[in-house]
Amino acid sequence: MTDGKEDPAVFTTTCLPSDQRLLATVTNAYLGTRVYRDILHVNGVYNGAVGDTHRADVPSPLSVRMTVPGADSLAETFSLNTQTGTFSHVLQSTSYTATHQIYAHHSLVHLMAFSITIRRSAHTGQPITVELRTPFVPKSQDLDLYQGLDFQGAHYVYGTTLVPEVEGGPRPTVHMLWTPVPQALTLCGEEWEQSWEFLTAVAESEEEVKRSYSEGLALIASGSLYSSHTRAWDALWRGCCIDLDGPLPLRQALYGCLYYLLSAIPPRDNPGFLFHGISPGGLSNGTRGEDYWGHVFWDQDTWVFPNILLFYPEAARAILEYRIRMLEGALRNAEEQGYKQGAKFPWESAATGQEVCPEDIYGAQEIHITGDVLMAFEQYYYTTQDQKLFREDGGWKLVVAVAQYWCSRMVWSEEEQWVPFLCTLSLPPGVMPPDEYHYQVDNSAYTNALARRSLRFAADIAQDLLIPVPEEWVECANKVKVPFDMEKKYHPEYDGYSPGERVKQADVVLLGFPLMHPMSPEVRRNDLETYEPVTELNGPAMTWSMFAVGWLELKEMQRAQSQLNKCFSNITEPFKIWVENSDGSGAVNFLTGMGGFLQAVLFGYTGFRITKTSLLFNPSCPDDVHKLKVTGVSYLGNKLKFTITKEEIRIKVTESPLDPPALPLEAVLEESGQRFPLGEGTVMTLHDPG
């Protein structure tokens, strides 16, 4: 698929953005930094007590700028290659080219590296020298660092964080080895080309950091350190990709979103560490006062997770395992709110699962996070049928705790014969919905619908696991109130909401997707038309993606595209870094917005819906998208490739599970009921999908 000669997966510029926050990031699931920044962050390493918990800043040996002193007429370019996970800086003259490459190794996650290559293009016989400038100092405001003995030519520091998240809690240890960086490198007069490689290894033990550094050195000696990194990225892209025949900015946005999200997930085979989730600004950001301090929100479970799940269920499982490990903290949160049973997941989570939000109101009232977490478990289960996660690995305990929490929050109302949400006397009444302009409201439509979905999933999986279903779960699910205006045929955001009141972000529109709350097309349209004009135009970036999905459901292509086009004001040049708000405020490298944008294509254009019994698809592509290819869709252990045009849908099964499920994979046409078996290698074509 081409749109001119420009590669949509490579972002190139001749000058860097003046706002340093908008520089490209290089991360894997364990280490992350912004290029040229003097700090890096480590997965799960936080410093500071509750209210001050933030990612611990680790000094970064990768913060190096390449220059050529006294050189005239140098052509300079900076580029991010999303296909190889590499940032490059190139200086070119008529007689030589100097290239600086920076990357976080995708499969060897304890390693980051950079290289300098000087190559002659004309024989001058003169030495060529590049200078390396770095602000690196092995000190940190968050770690008590000590200098250790050099190891295999590398310098060594180690230390623990200063303040635990909770009293008596763990203080993670960081060990770092790095290749010393000289002030200059010279290609001698008789040499045509030379490369120098610089390695940084970070781990939580001396043994692991030395093992990782030694492995990196061995790969350097064999000339395969960088190639092993690019092979890992190549395998990642072969396993998942969204590409289309359409506008170049749209294709670039898709590659950018996928790159930044895929950079955040653990490698498929051997992560070698406990994954600590995905924060809104990613691992490269999250120092004190920046990008929500690196905390994990509903952004992970609602906005990022569905994209990861549909391509890499193994990585999606790692996200769920993080939530399982945080369950004890969630149980304590509920207890501190006055509930004897159940788990209340924190609005902001870090290392313990206890609430770390600096502002009490969000942690106390934005309780929909608990349902958001369980919805991710539901989507995972129906996509994989992985019962082991629930039977043996803690998933069932989490399901029970969430169901108990919802039931404990509900109070019977004789007036309405509903079960609205009211707090006990120990807290002020009401909750905060996703629309954070409103708080202390009763019966948030989104929160209540999510609670109903949580309870019904809990009952369903209990039956699958042959566990008796508590009657309370079924009763509360059936009776919980989801506000609905019978006259205007729309869902008020909460009891007492008046049409026309300003809304911060996507809220009620989420009932249609991802909640798939039952409603007629008329009601879906009314919800969209009610909230679209009153939603904050400069609000969080993921909002307009969900309006786009709604209009795509209704086959309103132009209205869908106008909503999706609003997202482009949140994408900055040249490296496609997203900002949370279109005025540049809020989090940067905003993975939440990227996740919403990807869902608009991955679930909007295709019409994919994960249900209890199937993966539905009902494509709706805008006029300027002539072909859409989605490679690597995972469903029940199968890998599928979908090719969608105006004339046909083609489905190819590229992989099948080694142990096929009891029921074979089939494509079913809903209107006729006609069934088509799908085995490995099968290609099925449906004509005129519209």
XYZ file of C-alpha atoms in Angstrom:
690
model
C 0.000 0.000 0.000
C 1.551 3.254 -1.083
C 0.649 6.903 -0.974
C 3.474 8.642 -2.783
C 7.078 7.709 -2.105
C 7.252 8.692 1.560
C 7.571 5.755 3.985
C 4.700 6.119 6.486
C 6.670 4.163 9.111
C 9.700 6.498 9.215
C 9.436 10.023 10.622
C 12.279 12.294 9.472
C 13.096 15.931 10.148
C 15.983 18.371 9.734
C 15.365 20.085 13.066
C 14.193 18.947 16.483
C 11.101 20.351 18.195
C 11.793 23.236 20.559
C 9.606 21.570 23.204
C 11.806 18.784 24.571
C 8.741 16.835 25.711
C 7.932 16.125 22.067
C 11.144 14.273 21.283
C 10.821 10.631 20.250
C 10.946 7.938 22.914
C 12.859 4.666 22.884
C 11.471 2.125 25.316
C 10.893 -1.523 25.917
C 8.689 -2.914 28.653
C 11.450 -2.592 31.274
C 13.430 0.576 30.378
C 12.426 3.849 28.763
C 13.741 7.305 27.952
C 13.205 10.264 25.676
C 16.089 10.732 23.274
C 18.700 13.191 24.578
C 17.096 13.234 28.030
C 19.413 12.854 31.016
C 17.170 10.396 32.872
C 15.610 7.015 32.185
C 12.945 5.043 34.032
C 12.707 1.418 35.121
C 9.542 -0.691 35.091
C 7.918 -0.689 38.535
C 10.585 1.439 40.258
C 8.838 4.256 42.125
C 10.036 6.593 44.841
C 7.979 8.531 47.353
C 5.171 7.863 49.790
C 1.482 7.851 48.833
C 0.639 11.291 47.466
C 4.219 11.754 46.245
C 4.808 8.402 44.550
C 6.473 8.858 41.159
C 8.787 7.046 38.791
C 12.313 7.115 40.155
C 14.662 9.100 37.912
C 17.739 7.063 36.967
C 20.662 8.936 35.362
C 20.882 8.020 31.669
C 24.228 7.233 29.986
C 22.370 7.409 26.642
C 22.016 11.183 26.873
C 24.660 11.895 24.221
C 24.654 14.406 21.340
C 26.967 13.972 18.352
C 28.595 17.045 16.779
C 31.411 17.760 14.312
C 33.342 20.837 15.422
C 34.214 23.406 12.789
C 32.423 21.585 9.977
C 30.685 23.608 7.287
C 27.827 22.609 4.985
C 26.729 19.570 6.989
C 23.343 18.109 6.113
C 21.631 17.038 9.348
C 18.632 14.736 9.767
C 16.868 13.107 12.704
C 14.568 10.135 12.187
C 12.477 7.629 14.088
C 12.075 4.287 12.346
C 8.999 2.640 13.850
C 9.731 -0.630 12.036
C 13.112 -1.096 13.740
C 12.503 0.788 16.991
C 15.488 3.045 16.299
C 16.167 6.768 16.571
C 18.910 8.056 14.249
C 20.861 11.275 13.920
C 22.840 11.663 10.685
C 25.463 14.276 9.812
C 26.510 14.208 6.162
C 29.167 16.109 4.226
C 30.579 15.644 0.744
C 33.280 13.354 2.128
C 31.712 11.402 5.007
C 28.577 10.418 6.896
C 28.361 10.150 10.706
C 25.393 8.240 12.132
C 24.239 8.065 15.749
C 21.629 5.365 16.523
C 19.786 4.950 19.844
C 17.510 2.075 20.866
C 16.052 0.146 23.782
C 16.623 -3.515 22.948
C 13.200 -5.046 22.434
C 13.898 -8.653 23.433
C 16.827 -8.155 25.841
C 14.875 -5.723 27.957
C 17.637 -4.956 30.474
C 19.707 -3.375 27.692
C 19.741 0.019 26.001
C 22.406 0.990 23.501
C 23.689 3.563 21.080
C 26.223 3.414 18.302
C 28.327 5.915 16.356
C 29.344 5.046 12.783
C 31.638 7.164 10.601
C 31.837 6.235 6.925
C 33.896 7.957 4.226
C 32.326 8.695 0.876
C 35.537 10.112 -0.621
C 39.168 9.344 0.148
C 40.716 12.470 1.611
C 43.337 10.858 3.817
C 42.316 13.200 6.644
C 41.113 11.923 10.039
C 37.454 12.609 10.812
C 36.508 13.406 14.401
C 33.060 13.634 15.996
C 32.525 15.026 19.481
C 30.171 13.411 21.982
C 28.525 15.776 24.431
C 26.675 14.449 27.463
C 25.217 15.937 30.671
C 25.385 12.492 32.319
C 26.295 12.442 36.013
C 25.714 9.209 37.990
C 23.508 10.863 40.625
C 19.761 10.774 41.272
C 17.267 12.682 43.390
C 15.316 9.457 43.894
C 18.031 6.840 44.520
C 20.787 6.512 47.073
C 23.497 5.531 44.570
C 26.878 4.000 45.326
C 29.791 3.361 43.001
C 30.815 -0.254 42.553
C 33.845 -1.838 40.934
C 34.143 -1.637 37.164
C 32.982 -4.758 35.342
C 34.309 -5.821 31.919
C 35.251 -2.228 31.136
C 31.910 -0.810 32.318
C 31.322 1.627 35.168
C 28.926 0.419 37.877
C 26.494 2.116 40.267
C 23.761 0.659 42.441
C 21.310 1.862 45.050
C 17.785 1.794 46.439
C 14.948 4.273 46.230
C 14.749 6.730 49.115
C 11.127 6.453 50.292
C 8.752 3.440 50.035
C 5.222 3.859 48.717
C 3.727 2.705 52.018
C 5.310 2.519 55.431
C 7.373 -0.651 55.706
C 6.934 -1.308 51.975
C 9.653 -2.341 49.538
C 12.345 0.043 48.300
C 13.445 -1.298 44.894
C 17.133 -1.593 44.108
C 18.607 -0.485 40.785
C 21.941 -1.755 39.417
C 23.415 -0.105 36.319
C 26.477 -0.822 34.154
C 27.469 1.357 31.211
C 30.225 1.709 28.670
C 32.234 4.888 29.368
C 31.640 7.550 26.718
C 34.718 9.408 25.408
C 34.627 13.076 24.509
C 35.453 12.350 20.852
C 35.803 9.520 18.323
C 38.108 9.593 15.305
C 38.151 7.714 12.024
C 41.839 7.561 11.101
C 43.092 8.711 7.697
C 43.608 5.191 6.357
C 40.192 3.889 7.526
C 37.016 3.960 5.400
C 34.489 3.042 8.088
C 34.284 2.292 11.796
C 31.550 1.776 14.357
C 31.612 2.155 18.121
C 28.906 0.643 20.318
C 27.972 1.771 23.817
C 25.928 -0.397 26.140
C 23.815 0.316 29.205
C 22.432 -2.482 31.359
C 19.921 -1.954 34.176
C 18.450 -4.578 36.497
C 17.276 -5.062 40.069
C 20.162 -7.342 41.069
C 23.907 -7.384 40.599
C 23.737 -10.870 39.118
C 21.162 -9.893 36.490
C 22.822 -6.642 35.467
C 26.186 -8.374 34.981
C 24.606 -11.253 33.073
C 22.762 -8.813 30.796
C 25.823 -6.657 30.186
C 27.936 -9.721 29.379
C 25.285 -10.945 26.948
C 25.289 -7.550 25.258
C 29.081 -7.566 24.962
C 29.006 -11.022 23.395
C 26.502 -9.811 20.810
C 28.642 -6.764 20.074
C 31.672 -9.038 19.584
C 29.717 -11.138 17.081
C 28.373 -8.031 15.330
C 24.773 -8.907 16.143
C 23.569 -6.684 18.998
C 21.643 -4.271 16.779
C 20.481 -6.971 14.355
C 19.049 -9.014 17.249
C 17.047 -5.926 18.257
C 15.732 -5.271 14.736
C 14.847 -8.970 14.315
C 12.710 -8.739 17.446
C 10.901 -5.702 16.026
C 10.492 -7.422 12.663
C 8.843 -10.396 14.361
C 6.606 -8.013 16.304
C 5.419 -6.239 13.158
C 4.913 -9.507 11.285
C 2.610 -10.574 14.087
C 0.491 -7.440 13.986
C -0.062 -4.543 11.654
C -2.759 -2.152 10.528
C -2.202 -0.589 7.137
C -4.464 0.945 4.583
C -4.651 2.439 1.129
C -5.532 5.955 2.116
C -4.235 9.351 3.249
C -0.587 9.486 4.288
C -1.260 11.334 7.594
C -3.649 8.573 8.636
C -1.111 5.859 7.805
C 1.626 7.724 9.667
C -0.643 8.140 12.679
C -1.350 4.408 12.737
C 2.322 3.453 12.545
C 3.169 5.979 15.245
C 0.445 4.754 17.589
C 1.407 1.123 17.077
C 5.100 1.858 17.626
C 4.592 3.634 20.926
C 2.105 1.034 22.205
C 4.151 -1.962 21.078
C 7.206 -0.410 22.735
C 5.365 -0.668 26.040
C 4.530 -4.390 26.023
C 6.729 -7.249 27.265
C 8.368 -9.530 24.674
C 6.463 -12.684 23.824
C 8.905 -15.394 24.823
C 10.768 -14.534 28.021
C 10.107 -11.189 29.675
C 12.401 -12.033 32.611
C 10.689 -9.578 34.991
C 7.337 -8.753 36.578
C 5.473 -6.334 34.345
C 4.133 -3.269 36.193
C 1.557 -2.012 33.734
C 1.262 0.904 31.311
C 0.893 4.528 32.413
C -0.673 7.285 30.262
C 2.699 8.781 29.292
C 4.565 5.490 29.039
C 7.791 4.419 30.697
C 9.800 7.289 29.208
C 7.801 9.797 31.287
C 6.489 9.987 34.838
C 8.989 11.875 36.953
C 7.591 13.920 39.848
C 4.951 16.338 38.557
C 5.031 14.982 34.997
C 2.559 12.791 33.113
C 0.618 11.713 36.178
C 3.876 10.627 37.829
C 3.934 7.334 35.946
C 0.838 5.943 37.668
C -1.460 3.353 36.073
C -5.075 4.420 35.438
C -8.132 3.117 33.585
C -6.223 4.346 30.540
C -4.414 1.013 30.531
C -7.472 -1.220 30.864
C -10.035 0.644 28.763
C -8.026 2.519 26.151
C -4.779 0.610 25.554
C -5.641 -2.980 26.477
C -8.169 -3.883 23.727
C -5.607 -3.130 20.990
C -2.934 -5.234 22.682
C -5.397 -8.058 23.316
C -6.475 -8.374 19.705
C -2.862 -8.746 18.535
C -0.844 -10.107 21.464
C -2.946 -11.880 24.103
C 0.252 -12.945 25.903
C 1.094 -9.299 26.559
C -2.532 -8.621 27.479
C -2.264 -11.390 30.080
C 0.784 -9.670 31.593
C -1.330 -6.525 32.066
C -3.993 -8.578 33.871
C -1.353 -10.279 36.010
C -0.255 -6.829 37.186
C -3.814 -6.141 38.344
C -3.933 -9.540 40.108
C -0.721 -8.742 41.999
C -2.269 -5.415 43.055
C -5.401 -7.106 44.446
C -4.287 -6.968 48.093
C -3.917 -3.210 47.821
C -7.349 -2.975 46.189
C -8.900 -4.970 49.024
C -7.353 -2.556 51.497
C -8.718 0.424 49.523
C -12.268 -0.915 49.860
C -11.775 -1.550 53.556
C -10.510 2.005 54.083
C -13.654 3.287 52.329
C -15.776 1.403 54.848
C -16.660 -1.726 52.877
C -16.130 -5.064 54.586
C -16.069 -7.046 51.347
C -14.651 -6.554 47.900
C -11.827 -4.754 46.144
C -11.744 -1.124 45.057
C -8.986 -0.696 42.502
C -7.114 2.584 42.844
C -7.785 5.429 40.462
C -3.996 5.773 40.354
C -1.889 2.666 40.937
C 1.871 2.229 41.292
C 3.743 -0.534 43.129
C 1.275 -1.744 45.783
C -2.256 -1.390 44.410
C -3.140 1.105 47.114
C -4.493 4.489 46.111
C -1.646 6.885 45.229
C -3.662 9.700 43.643
C -2.418 13.005 45.075
C -5.992 14.379 45.094
C -8.413 12.498 47.334
C -11.589 13.224 45.385
C -10.596 11.087 42.390
C -9.511 8.098 44.446
C -12.676 8.267 46.532
C -15.248 8.875 43.807
C -13.986 7.668 40.414
C -14.928 4.103 41.259
C -15.656 3.074 37.675
C -11.978 2.033 37.528
C -12.914 -1.205 39.309
C -15.328 -2.138 36.532
C -12.848 -1.027 33.877
C -10.338 -3.506 35.276
C -12.812 -6.387 35.199
C -13.981 -5.520 31.680
C -10.418 -6.147 30.503
C -10.506 -9.581 32.162
C -13.822 -10.284 30.425
C -12.526 -9.276 27.003
C -9.433 -11.422 27.539
C -11.450 -14.472 28.581
C -13.836 -14.323 25.638
C -10.941 -13.810 23.219
C -8.740 -16.624 24.581
C -10.886 -18.939 26.739
C -7.874 -19.052 29.057
C -9.425 -20.614 32.158
C -6.029 -21.160 33.772
C -5.744 -17.447 34.506
C -8.893 -17.738 36.609
C -8.575 -21.243 38.060
C -4.896 -21.191 39.019
C -3.382 -17.738 38.602
C -5.583 -15.519 40.752
C -8.142 -14.271 38.242
C -11.144 -15.814 39.972
C -10.229 -14.227 43.306
C -10.183 -10.849 41.572
C -13.553 -11.484 39.889
C -15.128 -12.346 43.252
C -13.644 -9.285 44.924
C -14.978 -6.939 42.230
C -18.447 -8.493 42.332
C -18.527 -8.202 46.119
C -17.492 -4.561 45.937
C -20.283 -3.650 43.529
C -22.849 -5.440 45.639
C -21.605 -3.694 48.775
C -22.034 -0.293 47.059
C -25.706 -0.819 46.235
C -28.666 0.323 48.343
C -32.302 -0.518 47.617
C -34.573 2.370 46.615
C -38.251 1.721 47.310
C -39.235 4.775 45.273
C -37.716 3.723 41.984
C -37.597 -0.031 42.448
C -34.013 0.233 41.214
C -30.740 -0.236 42.970
C -28.981 3.125 42.654
C -25.458 3.811 43.837
C -25.391 5.646 47.126
C -22.458 5.734 49.491
C -22.735 4.586 53.083
C -22.958 7.220 55.770
C -19.157 7.134 56.086
C -18.727 8.986 52.764
C -20.511 11.840 50.958
C -23.119 10.548 48.533
C -22.276 10.052 44.897
C -19.515 9.193 42.483
C -17.458 10.868 39.783
C -18.090 9.539 36.260
C -15.480 9.626 33.458
C -16.688 13.199 32.879
C -14.632 14.785 35.652
C -16.449 18.112 35.379
C -19.138 16.505 37.540
C -18.687 14.795 40.900
C -20.743 13.577 43.836
C -23.403 12.539 41.345
C -25.825 9.669 41.828
C -26.340 6.897 39.320
C -23.637 7.626 36.781
C -24.870 5.867 33.652
C -21.389 4.649 32.728
C -20.480 3.484 36.242
C -23.770 1.661 36.789
C -23.783 0.003 33.360
C -20.218 -1.122 34.006
C -21.202 -2.557 37.395
C -23.999 -4.512 35.701
C -21.559 -5.853 33.131
C -19.071 -6.801 35.856
C -21.667 -8.767 37.787
C -22.984 -10.575 34.726
C -19.480 -11.587 33.689
C -18.778 -12.785 37.210
C -21.874 -14.989 37.049
C -21.022 -16.271 33.567
C -17.471 -17.276 34.357
C -18.558 -18.852 37.623
C -20.787 -21.155 35.584
C -17.919 -21.951 33.196
C -15.705 -22.816 36.163
C -18.521 -24.907 37.691
C -18.726 -22.645 40.737
C -22.128 -21.805 42.297
C -23.284 -18.293 41.412
C -24.328 -16.135 44.385
C -27.936 -15.000 43.922
C -26.950 -11.510 45.032
C -24.789 -11.066 41.927
C -27.651 -11.877 39.587
C -30.189 -9.784 41.499
C -27.974 -6.722 41.676
C -27.042 -7.009 37.993
C -30.705 -7.162 36.991
C -31.842 -4.299 39.206
C -29.060 -1.750 39.054
C -30.332 1.485 37.591
C -28.901 2.831 34.338
C -30.529 6.268 33.877
C -32.670 6.583 30.758
C -35.003 9.355 29.649
C -38.054 7.637 28.162
C -39.343 10.855 26.618
C -36.159 12.051 24.941
C -34.901 8.507 24.384
C -31.339 9.070 25.530
C -29.172 8.252 28.523
C -28.676 11.142 30.971
C -25.106 11.070 32.240
C -26.415 10.772 35.824
C -29.537 11.487 37.855
C -30.319 15.158 37.409
C -28.197 15.772 34.336
C -29.661 18.499 32.094
C -29.007 18.363 28.332
C -26.596 21.118 27.368
C -24.373 20.861 30.455
C -20.689 20.822 29.489
C -18.884 17.469 29.530
C -15.128 17.015 29.860
C -14.663 13.839 27.814
C -16.207 10.645 26.441
C -18.655 9.295 29.007
C -22.161 8.210 27.998
C -20.974 7.473 24.448
C -18.916 4.632 25.989
C -22.173 2.783 26.717
C -22.386 1.905 23.021
C -18.705 0.981 22.775
C -16.845 -0.555 24.500
C -19.621 -1.477 26.946
C -22.049 -2.615 24.214
C -24.926 -1.744 26.525
C -28.180 -2.788 24.800
C -29.856 0.077 22.978
C -31.618 0.781 19.692
C -29.925 2.668 16.839
C -32.238 5.582 17.641
C -30.986 5.780 21.224
C -27.380 5.393 20.113
C -27.851 8.310 17.711
C -29.544 10.424 20.373
C -26.689 9.843 22.813
C -24.149 10.884 20.196
C -26.097 13.982 19.172
C -26.754 14.991 22.782
C -23.156 14.842 23.964
C -21.102 15.676 20.883
C -21.800 19.454 20.894
C -21.303 19.842 24.670
C -18.092 17.820 24.999
C -14.950 19.888 25.599
C -13.312 20.432 22.217
C -9.827 20.657 23.738
C -10.400 17.813 26.163
C -8.537 14.489 26.426
C -7.447 13.075 23.081
C -9.241 9.726 23.225
C -12.716 11.294 23.286
C -13.328 11.863 19.585
C -12.278 8.338 18.672
C -15.277 7.013 20.578
C -17.662 9.399 18.865
C -16.182 8.180 15.577
C -16.851 4.554 16.536
C -20.458 5.437 17.327
C -21.061 7.092 13.965
C -19.355 4.200 12.190
C -21.801 1.818 13.886
C -24.615 3.883 12.379
C -22.894 3.947 8.959
C -22.577 7.734 9.113
C -19.178 7.867 7.434
C -18.782 11.628 7.084
C -19.767 12.305 10.682
C -17.398 9.567 11.857
C -14.524 10.998 9.847
C -15.119 14.517 11.119
C -14.774 13.218 14.678
C -11.656 11.188 13.956
C -10.077 14.167 12.193
C -10.215 16.087 15.483
C -7.620 13.678 16.858
C -4.953 14.993 14.499
C -4.750 18.223 16.494
C -3.305 16.115 19.327
C -0.539 14.608 17.169
C 2.662 16.635 17.158
C 5.409 16.778 14.574
C 7.819 15.423 13.662
C 7.723 12.206 15.736
C 3.929 11.782 16.092
C 4.037 12.242 19.852
C 0.487 12.700 21.187
C -0.424 15.392 23.703
C -3.349 14.812 26.035
C -5.083 18.073 25.152
C -4.936 19.805 21.790
C -3.594 22.999 23.389
C -0.480 21.023 24.374
C -1.341 20.707 28.064
C -1.557 17.490 30.050
C 0.403 14.310 29.490
C 2.735 13.874 26.521
C 3.440 10.685 24.620
C -0.213 10.173 25.546
C -0.705 6.448 24.992
C -4.349 6.773 26.029
C -5.141 8.945 23.027
C -3.200 6.598 20.767
C -5.146 3.647 22.153
C -8.461 5.360 21.438
C -7.348 6.277 17.922
C -6.283 2.691 17.192
C -9.611 1.419 18.496
C -11.423 3.738 16.084
C -9.714 1.909 13.226
C -9.286 -1.564 14.718
C -12.822 -1.748 16.117
C -14.499 1.081 14.194
C -13.475 0.567 10.567
C -13.645 -3.230 10.918
C -16.624 -3.361 13.252
C -14.844 -5.916 15.447
C -16.720 -6.668 18.664
C -15.607 -9.201 21.261
C -18.676 -11.042 22.568
C -19.255 -14.072 24.751
C -19.627 -16.406 21.781
C -17.897 -14.750 18.819
C -15.719 -12.066 17.295
C -18.182 -9.976 15.295
C -17.115 -7.846 12.349
C -19.114 -5.370 10.311
C -16.823 -3.057 8.309
C -17.477 0.636 7.749
C -14.594 2.391 6.032
C -14.637 6.067 5.022
C -14.561 6.998 1.358
C -10.852 7.867 1.285
C -9.819 4.450 2.641
C -9.849 2.104 -0.351
C -8.319 -0.938 1.309
C -7.712 -1.880 4.940
C -5.420 -4.722 5.993
C -5.344 -5.955 9.586
C -2.704 -8.617 10.117
C -2.335 -10.834 13.169
C -5.781 -10.714 14.784
C -5.781 -13.275 17.608
C -8.922 -15.219 18.428
C -9.118 -18.494 20.329
C -5.490 -19.310 19.532
C -5.857 -18.571 15.819
C -4.143 -15.784 13.896
C -6.254 -14.086 11.228
C -5.620 -11.570 8.472
C -8.489 -9.371 7.312
C -8.385 -7.497 3.996
C -11.326 -5.150 3.524
C -12.243 -3.200 0.389
C -15.451 -1.577 -0.831
C -16.209 -4.730 -2.808
C -15.206 -7.594 -0.519
C -13.869 -8.907 2.775
C -11.130 -11.511 2.670
C -10.259 -13.558 5.760
C -7.153 -15.717 5.921
C -6.212 -18.022 8.800
C -2.436 -17.690 9.080
C -1.994 -19.798 12.245
C -4.087 -22.330 14.113
C -3.569 -23.590 17.674
C -1.589 -26.799 18.171
C -4.428 -28.132 20.315
C -7.556 -27.149 18.395
C -10.600 -26.194 20.491
C -13.585 -28.510 20.786
C -15.567 -26.299 18.401
C -13.815 -25.508 15.093
C -13.423 -21.916 13.958
C -16.145 -20.789 11.582
C -17.248 -17.608 9.843
C -21.002 -17.152 10.121
C -23.187 -14.791 8.088
C -25.712 -13.432 10.594
C -28.553 -12.798 8.153
C -28.527 -16.176 6.409
C -26.890 -18.297 9.110
C -24.528 -19.729 6.477
C -21.332 -21.165 7.998
C -17.829 -21.376 6.535
C -15.168 -23.532 8.234
C -11.855 -21.732 8.830
C -8.724 -23.864 9.119
C -5.068 -22.894 8.867
C -4.335 -21.609 5.371
C -8.021 -21.124 4.577
C -8.907 -17.987 2.624
C -12.541 -16.935 2.650
C -13.917 -14.116 0.515
C -17.216 -12.332 1.120
C -18.399 -10.007 -1.631
C -20.052 -6.607 -1.264
C -19.759 -6.234 2.511
C -21.693 -2.985 2.454
